[in-house]
Coordinates of C-alpha atoms (C1' of nucleotides) in Angstrom, one line a residue:
Chain A
M1330 CA 19.0 2.1 1.1
F1331 CA 18.9 -0.1 -1.9
Q1332 CA 22.5 -1.0 -2.0
I1333 CA 21.8 -4.1 -0.1
Q1334 CA 20.2 -5.4 -3.2
S1335 CA 23.4 -6.5 -4.9
H1336 CA 24.7 -8.3 -1.8
S1337 CA 22.1 -10.5 -0.4
L1338 CA 18.6 -11.4 -1.5
R1339 CA 16.9 -12.0 1.8
P1340 CA 17.2 -8.6 3.3
L1341 CA 16.1 -7.2 0.0
T1342 CA 13.0 -9.2 -0.1
T1343 CA 12.0 -8.4 3.4
T1344 CA 12.6 -4.7 3.2
A1345 CA 11.1 -4.5 -0.3
H1346 CA 8.3 -6.6 0.9
L1347 CA 7.5 -4.3 3.7
A1348 CA 7.8 -1.3 1.6
Q1349 CA 5.6 -2.6 -1.1
T1350 CA 3.0 -3.9 1.3
M1351 CA 2.9 -0.5 2.8
T1352 CA 2.3 1.2 -0.4
L1353 CA -0.3 -1.3 -1.5
L1354 CA -2.1 -0.9 1.7
S1355 CA -2.5 2.8 1.2
L1356 CA -4.0 2.4 -2.3
T1357 CA -7.7 2.8 -3.0
I1358 CA -9.3 0.3 -5.3
E1359 CA -8.9 2.6 -8.3
E1360 CA -5.2 3.0 -7.6
L1361 CA -4.9 -0.7 -6.8
K1362 CA -6.4 -1.6 -10.1
Q1363 CA -3.9 0.5 -12.0
Q1364 CA -1.1 -0.9 -10.0
I1365 CA -2.1 -4.5 -10.8
D1366 CA -2.7 -3.7 -14.4
S1367 CA 0.7 -2.2 -14.9
E1368 CA 2.4 -5.0 -13.0
L1369 CA 0.5 -7.5 -15.1
A1370 CA 1.5 -5.8 -18.3
S1371 CA 5.2 -5.4 -17.4
N1372 CA 5.9 -8.7 -15.9
P1373 CA 5.4 -11.9 -18.0
A1374 CA 5.9 -14.1 -15.0
L1375 CA 2.7 -12.9 -13.4
E1376 CA -0.5 -14.7 -14.3
F1377 CA -4.1 -13.8 -13.7
I1378 CA -6.6 -16.6 -13.2
E1379 CA -10.3 -16.2 -13.6
E1380 CA -12.4 -17.6 -10.8
R1381 CA -15.8 -19.0 -10.0
R1382 CA -18.5 -16.6 -9.1
C1383 CA -21.8 -17.1 -7.3
P1384 CA -24.4 -17.5 -10.0
T1385 CA -27.0 -15.4 -8.2
C1386 CA -25.2 -12.5 -6.7
H1387 CA -22.3 -12.6 -9.0
R1388 CA -19.8 -12.5 -6.2
L1389 CA -16.8 -14.6 -6.0
L1390 CA -17.2 -17.7 -3.9
P1391 CA -14.9 -18.0 -0.9
E1392 CA -12.5 -20.9 -0.7
R1393 CA -15.0 -23.4 0.4
G1394 CA -18.7 -23.5 1.3
F1395 CA -21.5 -21.3 0.2
C1396 CA -21.7 -17.9 -1.1
P1397 CA -21.6 -15.7 2.0
V1398 CA -24.1 -13.2 0.5
C1399 CA -27.0 -15.2 -0.8
S1400 CA -26.9 -18.6 0.8
R1401 CA -28.6 -19.4 4.1
P1402 CA -26.4 -22.0 5.6
L1403 CA -23.9 -19.4 6.6
N1404 CA -26.5 -18.1 9.1
Q1405 CA -25.6 -20.9 11.4
Y1406 CA -22.3 -19.3 12.1
S1407 CA -21.9 -16.9 14.9
D1408 CA -23.1 -13.3 15.0
D1409 CA -19.6 -12.2 14.1
P1410 CA -19.4 -10.3 10.9
V1411 CA -18.2 -12.1 7.9
V1412 CA -15.2 -10.4 6.4
F1413 CA -14.0 -11.4 3.1
I1414 CA -12.2 -10.2 0.0
S1415 CA -14.7 -9.6 -2.8
P1416 CA -13.2 -9.4 -6.3
R1417 CA -15.1 -7.4 -8.8
D1418 CA -14.6 -6.8 -12.4
D1419 CA -17.6 -4.6 -12.9
F1420 CA -15.4 -2.0 -11.5
H1421 CA -15.1 0.3 -14.5
P1422 CA -18.5 -0.1 -16.1
V1423 CA -17.3 1.5 -19.3
R1424 CA -14.0 0.6 -20.6
Q1425 CA -13.3 2.2 -23.9
D1426 CA -10.1 2.3 -25.8
V1427 CA -9.0 5.9 -25.4
E1428 CA -5.4 5.5 -26.6
G1429 CA -4.0 8.7 -28.0
F1430 CA -7.0 10.5 -26.7
L1431 CA -5.5 12.8 -24.1
P1432 CA -3.7 15.5 -25.9
E1433 CA -0.2 16.2 -24.7
E1434 CA -0.1 19.8 -25.6
H1435 CA -1.9 20.8 -22.5
D1436 CA -0.2 20.6 -19.2
Y1437 CA -2.3 19.2 -16.4
S1438 CA -0.8 17.9 -13.2
P1439 CA -0.4 14.1 -13.0
V1440 CA -2.0 14.1 -9.6
E1441 CA -5.4 15.1 -11.0
D1442 CA -5.0 12.7 -13.8
A1443 CA -7.3 10.1 -12.3
L1444 CA -10.6 11.9 -12.5
P1445 CA -10.2 13.4 -16.0
T1446 CA -9.3 10.0 -17.4
Y1447 CA -12.1 8.3 -15.6
V1448 CA -14.6 10.7 -16.9
L1449 CA -13.2 10.7 -20.4
R1450 CA -13.5 7.0 -20.6
Q1451 CA -17.2 7.2 -19.9
I1452 CA -18.0 9.9 -22.4
A1453 CA -15.7 8.8 -25.1
P1454 CA -18.3 6.8 -27.1
D1455 CA -20.7 9.7 -27.2
L1456 CA -18.2 12.2 -28.2
A1457 CA -17.5 13.4 -31.8
I1458 CA -13.9 13.2 -32.6
E1459 CA -13.5 16.9 -33.2
D1460 CA -15.0 17.5 -29.7
R1461 CA -12.4 15.4 -27.9
K1462 CA -9.9 18.1 -27.5
L1463 CA -12.6 20.3 -26.0
A1464 CA -13.5 17.6 -23.5
A1465 CA -9.9 17.0 -22.6
Y1466 CA -9.3 20.7 -22.2
L1467 CA -12.3 21.1 -19.9
L1468 CA -11.3 18.1 -17.9
A1469 CA -7.8 19.4 -17.5
H1470 CA -9.2 22.4 -15.7
L1471 CA -11.0 20.9 -12.9
D1472 CA -10.2 21.8 -9.3
E1473 CA -9.9 19.2 -6.6
D1474 CA -13.7 19.4 -6.0
G1475 CA -14.4 18.5 -9.6
L1476 CA -15.5 22.0 -10.5
L1477 CA -14.5 23.8 -13.6
T1478 CA -11.9 26.6 -13.1
I1479 CA -12.2 28.3 -16.4
E1480 CA -15.0 30.1 -18.3
L1481 CA -16.7 28.3 -21.1
V1482 CA -16.4 31.4 -23.3
E1483 CA -12.6 31.3 -23.0
V1484 CA -12.6 27.7 -24.2
A1485 CA -14.8 28.6 -27.1
S1486 CA -12.7 31.4 -28.3
Y1487 CA -9.4 29.5 -27.6
Y1488 CA -10.5 26.8 -30.0
H1489 CA -12.6 29.0 -32.3
V1490 CA -15.8 27.1 -31.8
S1491 CA -19.2 28.2 -30.8
L1492 CA -20.1 28.5 -27.2
E1493 CA -22.9 26.1 -27.8
R1494 CA -20.6 23.3 -28.8
V1495 CA -18.5 23.8 -25.6
K1496 CA -21.7 23.7 -23.6
A1497 CA -22.8 20.5 -25.2
V1498 CA -19.5 18.9 -24.3
Q1499 CA -19.8 20.2 -20.8
R1500 CA -23.2 18.7 -20.4
L1501 CA -21.9 15.4 -21.5
I1502 CA -19.2 15.6 -18.8
Q1503 CA -21.6 16.7 -16.2
K1504 CA -23.8 13.7 -16.7
A1505 CA -21.0 11.3 -16.3
D1506 CA -20.0 9.8 -13.0
P1507 CA -19.4 11.5 -10.6
V1508 CA -22.6 13.4 -11.7
G1509 CA -22.2 17.1 -11.8
V1510 CA -18.4 17.1 -12.4
G1511 CA -17.3 19.9 -14.6
S1512 CA -19.8 22.4 -13.5
R1513 CA -18.9 26.0 -13.0
S1514 CA -20.3 26.2 -9.5
T1515 CA -21.7 24.1 -6.8
Q1516 CA -25.1 25.4 -7.7
E1517 CA -24.8 24.2 -11.2
A1518 CA -23.5 20.8 -10.0
L1519 CA -26.5 20.4 -7.8
L1520 CA -28.9 21.3 -10.6
V1521 CA -27.4 18.7 -12.9
Q1522 CA -27.6 16.1 -10.2
L1523 CA -31.2 16.9 -9.6
E1524 CA -31.9 16.6 -13.3
V1525 CA -30.2 13.2 -13.6
L1526 CA -31.8 12.0 -10.5
S1527 CA -35.3 13.0 -11.7
E1528 CA -34.9 10.6 -14.6
T1529 CA -34.9 7.6 -12.3
R1530 CA -37.0 8.7 -9.3
S1531 CA -39.3 11.4 -8.2
V1532 CA -37.7 14.6 -7.0
P1533 CA -39.5 17.2 -4.8
D1534 CA -40.4 19.9 -7.3
L1535 CA -39.4 22.7 -5.0
A1536 CA -35.9 21.3 -4.8
Q1537 CA -35.0 22.6 -8.2
C1538 CA -36.5 26.0 -7.5
I1539 CA -34.7 26.4 -4.3
V1540 CA -31.3 25.4 -5.7
E1541 CA -31.8 27.6 -8.8
N1542 CA -32.9 30.7 -7.0
S1543 CA -31.9 30.6 -3.4
V1544 CA -28.8 28.5 -2.9
D1545 CA -27.3 31.0 -0.6
L1546 CA -30.2 30.7 1.7
L1547 CA -30.0 27.0 1.5
F1548 CA -26.3 26.9 2.3
R1549 CA -26.8 29.3 5.2
R1550 CA -29.6 27.1 6.5
Q1551 CA -32.1 29.9 6.5
Y1552 CA -35.0 27.5 6.4
A1553 CA -37.5 29.9 7.9
E1554 CA -36.6 32.4 5.3
L1555 CA -37.0 29.8 2.6
A1556 CA -40.4 28.7 3.9
R1557 CA -41.6 32.3 3.8
L1558 CA -40.3 32.9 0.3
Y1559 CA -41.9 29.9 -1.2
N1560 CA -45.0 30.1 1.0
V1561 CA -44.7 26.5 2.3
P1562 CA -44.4 25.2 5.8
Q1563 CA -40.9 25.0 7.2
R1564 CA -41.4 21.3 7.7
R1565 CA -41.6 21.0 4.0
I1566 CA -38.4 22.9 3.5
E1567 CA -36.6 20.6 6.0
Q1568 CA -37.8 17.6 4.1
I1569 CA -36.4 19.0 0.9
V1570 CA -33.1 19.9 2.6
H1571 CA -33.0 16.4 3.9
F1572 CA -33.5 15.0 0.4
I1573 CA -30.8 17.2 -1.0
S1574 CA -28.3 16.3 1.6
E1575 CA -29.1 12.6 1.2
N1576 CA -28.8 12.6 -2.6
L1577 CA -26.7 15.5 -3.8
N1578 CA -23.1 16.5 -3.5
P1579 CA -22.1 20.1 -4.2
F1580 CA -18.5 19.0 -4.8
P1581 CA -18.7 16.2 -7.3
A1582 CA -15.2 15.0 -6.8
R1583 CA -15.1 15.1 -3.1
S1584 CA -15.7 12.3 -0.7
H1585 CA -16.3 14.5 2.2
W1586 CA -16.5 18.1 2.9
G1587 CA -13.7 20.0 4.4
D1588 CA -14.6 21.3 7.8
V1589 CA -15.4 24.8 7.1
R1590 CA -17.3 24.3 3.9
Q1591 CA -21.0 24.9 3.4
P1592 CA -22.4 22.6 6.1
S1593 CA -25.8 22.4 4.6
A1594 CA -25.3 18.9 3.3
A1595 CA -22.5 18.0 5.7
D1596 CA -23.5 14.5 6.6
V1597 CA -23.9 12.6 3.4
Q1598 CA -21.8 12.4 0.3
V1599 CA -22.2 10.8 -3.1
Y1600 CA -19.0 9.2 -4.2
H1601 CA -18.3 6.8 -7.0
R1602 CA -17.0 3.5 -5.7
P1603 CA -16.4 2.5 -2.1
D1604 CA -13.3 0.4 -1.2
I1605 CA -15.3 -1.6 1.3
I1606 CA -19.0 -2.5 1.4
I1607 CA -20.7 -3.4 4.6
S1608 CA -24.2 -4.9 4.3
Y1609 CA -26.5 -7.3 6.0
M1610 CA -26.7 -10.7 4.5
N1611 CA -29.6 -10.5 2.0
D1612 CA -30.1 -7.0 3.1
D1613 CA -32.0 -8.2 6.1
P1614 CA -31.0 -6.6 9.4
Q1615 CA -31.7 -9.8 11.2
N1616 CA -28.8 -11.4 9.5
P1617 CA -25.1 -11.0 10.4
L1618 CA -23.1 -8.3 8.8
I1619 CA -21.2 -8.9 5.6
V1620 CA -18.0 -7.0 5.1
E1621 CA -16.7 -7.0 1.6
I1622 CA -13.3 -5.7 0.8
I1623 CA -13.4 -4.9 -2.8
M1624 CA -10.8 -6.2 -5.2
P1625 CA -10.7 -4.7 -8.6
L1626 CA -10.2 -8.1 -10.3
S1627 CA -12.3 -11.2 -10.3
G1628 CA -9.6 -13.8 -9.9
T1629 CA -6.3 -14.5 -8.4
L1630 CA -2.8 -13.5 -9.3
R1631 CA 0.0 -16.0 -9.1
V1632 CA 3.3 -16.7 -10.6
N1633 CA 2.8 -18.6 -13.9
P1634 CA 4.0 -22.1 -13.3
L1635 CA 4.8 -22.5 -17.0
F1636 CA 7.1 -19.6 -16.7
R1637 CA 8.8 -21.3 -13.8
Q1638 CA 9.4 -24.3 -16.0
A1639 CA 10.7 -22.3 -18.8
L1640 CA 13.2 -20.8 -16.5
Q1641 CA 14.8 -24.3 -16.0
Q1642 CA 15.6 -24.4 -19.7
A1643 CA 16.7 -20.9 -20.1
E1644 CA 20.3 -19.9 -20.0
G1645 CA 22.7 -17.1 -19.4
E1646 CA 21.3 -13.6 -19.6
Q1647 CA 17.8 -14.7 -20.2
R1648 CA 17.8 -16.9 -17.2
S1649 CA 18.8 -14.2 -14.8
A1650 CA 16.3 -11.8 -16.3
W1651 CA 13.5 -14.3 -16.0
R1652 CA 14.6 -15.2 -12.5
E1653 CA 14.2 -11.6 -11.6
D1654 CA 10.8 -11.4 -13.1
I1655 CA 9.7 -14.4 -11.1
E1656 CA 11.1 -12.8 -7.9
K1657 CA 9.2 -9.7 -8.6
A1658 CA 6.1 -11.5 -9.5
S1659 CA 6.0 -13.6 -6.4
L1660 CA 6.9 -10.6 -4.3
F1661 CA 4.0 -8.7 -5.7
V1662 CA 1.6 -11.6 -5.1
K1663 CA 2.8 -12.0 -1.6
C1664 CA 2.4 -8.3 -0.9
L1665 CA -1.0 -8.3 -2.3
Q1666 CA -2.0 -11.2 -0.2
Q1667 CA -0.6 -9.5 2.9
R1668 CA -2.4 -6.3 2.0
N1669 CA -5.7 -8.2 1.8
H1670 CA -5.0 -10.1 5.0
T1671 CA -4.2 -6.9 6.8
M1672 CA -7.3 -5.2 5.5
Q1673 CA -9.4 -8.1 6.5
R1674 CA -8.1 -8.2 10.0
L1675 CA -8.4 -4.4 10.2
M1676 CA -12.0 -4.5 9.1
Q1677 CA -12.8 -7.4 11.4
C1678 CA -11.5 -5.4 14.3
V1679 CA -13.1 -2.2 13.3
V1680 CA -16.5 -3.7 12.6
K1681 CA -16.5 -5.6 15.8
S1682 CA -16.0 -2.6 17.9
Q1683 CA -18.1 -0.3 15.8
K1684 CA -21.0 -2.6 15.2
D1685 CA -23.4 -0.3 16.9
Y1686 CA -22.3 2.6 14.8
I1687 CA -22.8 0.6 11.6
M1688 CA -26.2 -0.7 12.6
Y1689 CA -27.7 2.2 14.6
G1690 CA -26.0 5.3 13.3
D1691 CA -23.7 8.1 14.1
K1692 CA -24.7 8.4 17.7
H1693 CA -23.2 5.0 18.6
L1694 CA -19.8 5.6 17.2
K1695 CA -17.2 4.8 19.8
P1696 CA -14.2 6.9 19.9
V1697 CA -11.7 4.3 18.8
T1698 CA -8.3 5.5 17.9
R1699 CA -6.0 4.1 15.3
V1700 CA -3.5 3.3 18.0
S1701 CA -5.8 1.1 19.9
V1702 CA -6.6 -0.9 16.8
S1703 CA -2.9 -1.2 16.0
R1704 CA -2.2 -2.6 19.4
E1705 CA -5.0 -5.1 19.1
L1706 CA -3.7 -6.3 15.8
G1707 CA -0.2 -6.2 16.8
V1708 CA 1.0 -4.0 13.9
H1709 CA 2.6 -0.6 13.8
E1710 CA 0.2 2.3 14.1
S1711 CA 1.4 3.8 10.8
T1712 CA 0.3 0.7 9.1
I1713 CA -3.3 1.4 10.2
S1714 CA -3.0 5.0 9.3
R1715 CA -2.0 4.1 5.8
A1716 CA -4.6 1.5 5.5
V1717 CA -7.3 3.8 6.6
A1718 CA -6.3 6.9 4.7
G1719 CA -8.2 7.7 1.6
K1720 CA -10.5 4.7 1.7
T1721 CA -14.2 4.8 1.6
V1722 CA -16.8 2.4 3.1
Q1723 CA -20.4 1.8 2.1
L1724 CA -22.6 1.2 5.1
P1725 CA -25.7 -1.0 5.0
N1726 CA -27.9 2.1 4.6
K1727 CA -26.0 2.8 1.4
R1728 CA -24.2 5.8 2.7
I1729 CA -20.7 6.1 1.7
V1730 CA -18.3 7.5 4.3
P1731 CA -14.6 7.7 4.5
L1732 CA -13.1 4.9 6.5
S1733 CA -11.4 7.4 8.7
S1734 CA -14.8 8.4 10.0
F1735 CA -14.8 5.2 12.0
F1736 CA -12.0 6.9 14.0
D1737 CA -13.7 10.2 14.6
R1738 CA -13.3 11.1 18.2
S1739 CA -16.3 13.4 18.4
L1740 CA -18.8 12.3 15.9
N1741 CA -21.0 10.6 18.5
I1742 CA -21.1 13.7 20.6
R1743 CA -21.8 15.9 17.7
T1744 CA -24.8 13.9 16.6
L1745 CA -26.0 13.8 20.1
L1746 CA -25.8 17.5 20.2
K1747 CA -27.5 17.8 16.9
D1748 CA -30.4 15.7 18.2
M1749 CA -30.7 17.7 21.3
I1750 CA -30.9 20.9 19.4
A1751 CA -33.4 19.5 17.0
R1752 CA -35.6 18.5 19.8
E1753 CA -35.1 21.6 21.9
A1754 CA -38.2 23.4 23.1
R1755 CA -36.5 26.7 23.2
P1756 CA -33.1 27.6 21.9
L1757 CA -30.5 26.4 24.3
S1758 CA -27.3 28.3 25.0
D1759 CA -24.0 26.5 24.7
A1760 CA -23.6 26.4 28.5
E1761 CA -27.0 24.7 28.9
L1762 CA -26.0 22.2 26.3
V1763 CA -22.9 21.4 28.2
D1764 CA -25.1 20.6 31.2
M1765 CA -27.3 18.3 29.2
L1766 CA -24.3 16.5 27.8
S1767 CA -22.8 16.0 31.2
R1768 CA -26.0 14.4 32.3
E1769 CA -25.5 11.9 29.4
G1770 CA -22.1 11.2 30.9
I1771 CA -20.2 13.3 28.5
D1772 CA -17.9 16.0 29.8
V1773 CA -16.9 18.7 27.4
A1774 CA -16.0 22.3 27.7
R1775 CA -18.4 25.0 26.7
R1776 CA -16.0 26.2 24.1
T1777 CA -16.0 22.8 22.6
V1778 CA -19.8 22.7 22.3
A1779 CA -19.6 25.9 20.3
K1780 CA -17.1 24.4 18.0
Y1781 CA -19.2 21.3 17.4
R1782 CA -22.1 23.5 16.7
A1783 CA -20.1 25.3 14.1
M1784 CA -19.0 22.1 12.6
E1785 CA -22.5 21.0 12.1
G1786 CA -23.5 24.4 10.8
I1787 CA -25.9 25.1 13.6
L1788 CA -26.5 28.7 14.3
P1789 CA -26.0 30.2 17.8
A1790 CA -28.9 30.1 20.2
H1791 CA -30.0 33.7 19.7
L1792 CA -30.2 33.3 16.0
R1793 CA -32.1 30.0 16.2
R1794 CA -34.8 31.8 18.1
S1795 CA -36.1 33.5 15.0
L1796 CA -36.5 30.1 13.2
S1797 CA -38.5 28.5 15.9
Q1798 CA -40.8 31.5 16.2
V1799 CA -41.7 31.4 12.5
S1800 CA -42.5 27.7 12.6
Chain B
dC256 C1' -23.7 41.0 32.3
dT257 C1' -24.2 36.8 29.2
dA258 C1' -23.3 34.3 25.1
dT259 C1' -20.0 33.6 21.4
dG260 C1' -16.3 33.7 18.4
dG261 C1' -11.0 34.3 17.8
dC262 C1' -6.5 33.2 19.0
dA263 C1' -3.3 30.4 20.8
dC264 C1' -1.3 26.8 23.6
dG265 C1' -0.4 21.9 24.9
dG266 C1' -1.2 17.4 24.4
dA267 C1' -2.7 13.6 21.7
dT268 C1' -2.7 11.5 17.1
dT269 C1' -0.9 10.4 12.8
Chain C
dA567 C1' 8.1 15.9 13.0
dA568 C1' 3.8 17.7 11.6
dT569 C1' -1.0 18.1 12.3
dC570 C1' -5.3 18.0 14.6
dC571 C1' -8.3 18.8 18.5
dG572 C1' -10.0 20.4 22.9
dT573 C1' -9.7 24.1 25.9
dG574 C1' -8.8 28.4 28.4
dC575 C1' -8.6 33.3 28.1
dC576 C1' -10.1 37.6 26.2
dA577 C1' -12.5 40.8 23.3
dT578 C1' -16.8 41.9 21.4
dA579 C1' -21.8 42.0 20.4
dG580 C1' -26.2 42.0 22.1

DNA sequence: CTATGGCACGGATT
DNA sequence: AATCCGTGCCATAG
């Protein structure tokens, strides 16, 4: 497919252009940053220019006018959300030189490379040189949830060091972002997260007790049982559960739970950095929405004009090599711009139709499909799919959800269902729930209600009875 | 007999 | 082309 290359330049640029834009589209910020870095490093024709930032909010100023986040005058504009590209360089808070740090002798799959390196960077400064191999070894044995797959004792005996030392390294890892990574179990991860959290804010004291002694009850949502066990009102337990699901994440490396996992904390996740941030201007719900599409750099990329000039004087071999560099550089820049443009339009469209969802919560999510968006934007559906896949969005209420949740066909029904069950006077059977839903204008099969219930981790009616009796 | 969960099928979505 | 999701049918538990 690349034979065309040698013949003509134009078809090459267009197909390559498309291909590269596609791949860029599907990258998350972290990947995008890597991509840009490597491009920048390998191509001398590519230039990076620092740009102005807003003095108060530290965000980059748009082409003209005021900072969209902190200045008032923008209010005069319509109610439509402001969508813009927001470059940031505070992306990796800790950037340490870790060259030669990762030992080669251990095989770990390149796919999982991102998380280990990310963590390693953070803890590097606090790590004794001789403990580095321990850290690297531990990090190389994380599963996709960020949990450790090996026993600490094994590591200790493998390296002939004391268990204590391995534990110390593990603790260091656990406290890095994402907090709790490198724990042996979800329970351990939760405990670490509680501990870290308690340093900055108050944590319900029972929370730790519960996680430590009765996680299984917690995961199975046996709130009544818990209330009995700890001799507190069930209301209190529910508060704590709420706190836990708001702030903790049993799978440190996960952005969202798989469908059949412990549904106890199913609605909220803690994840490191969102790709997109949606907020109200000045955090005031009166103001229009601000949609920031995060760029990992605070500046623009362009083809270095000096390099262009130099090309004029170059000759022979050099000239063609440089010419190629320039081609590649400008292609990359174009693709990047197009990526941003597409993202911008995509978000514009999505935010417009899902405004209620963003402002008022899950109940108001409209079942928009990727196809409908693609039609509206006039692009291929797969483009949208790629752009949406793997990205995360921070909502005004600081929750971070996958972008794909904007396209969830049943979330609104599920939350409605959850509400109804939460308010129910007596346990309602699935069939009765179907009735109630149809009164709300939603027609679903009985079987489907059952499935939604299962997704939300709600027990069947006859089992819920016991709960309501206790409380 | 009623309420639910399992399996599997078809259509939509990606 | 592969996957996901809603749904119908049937078995099973209560």
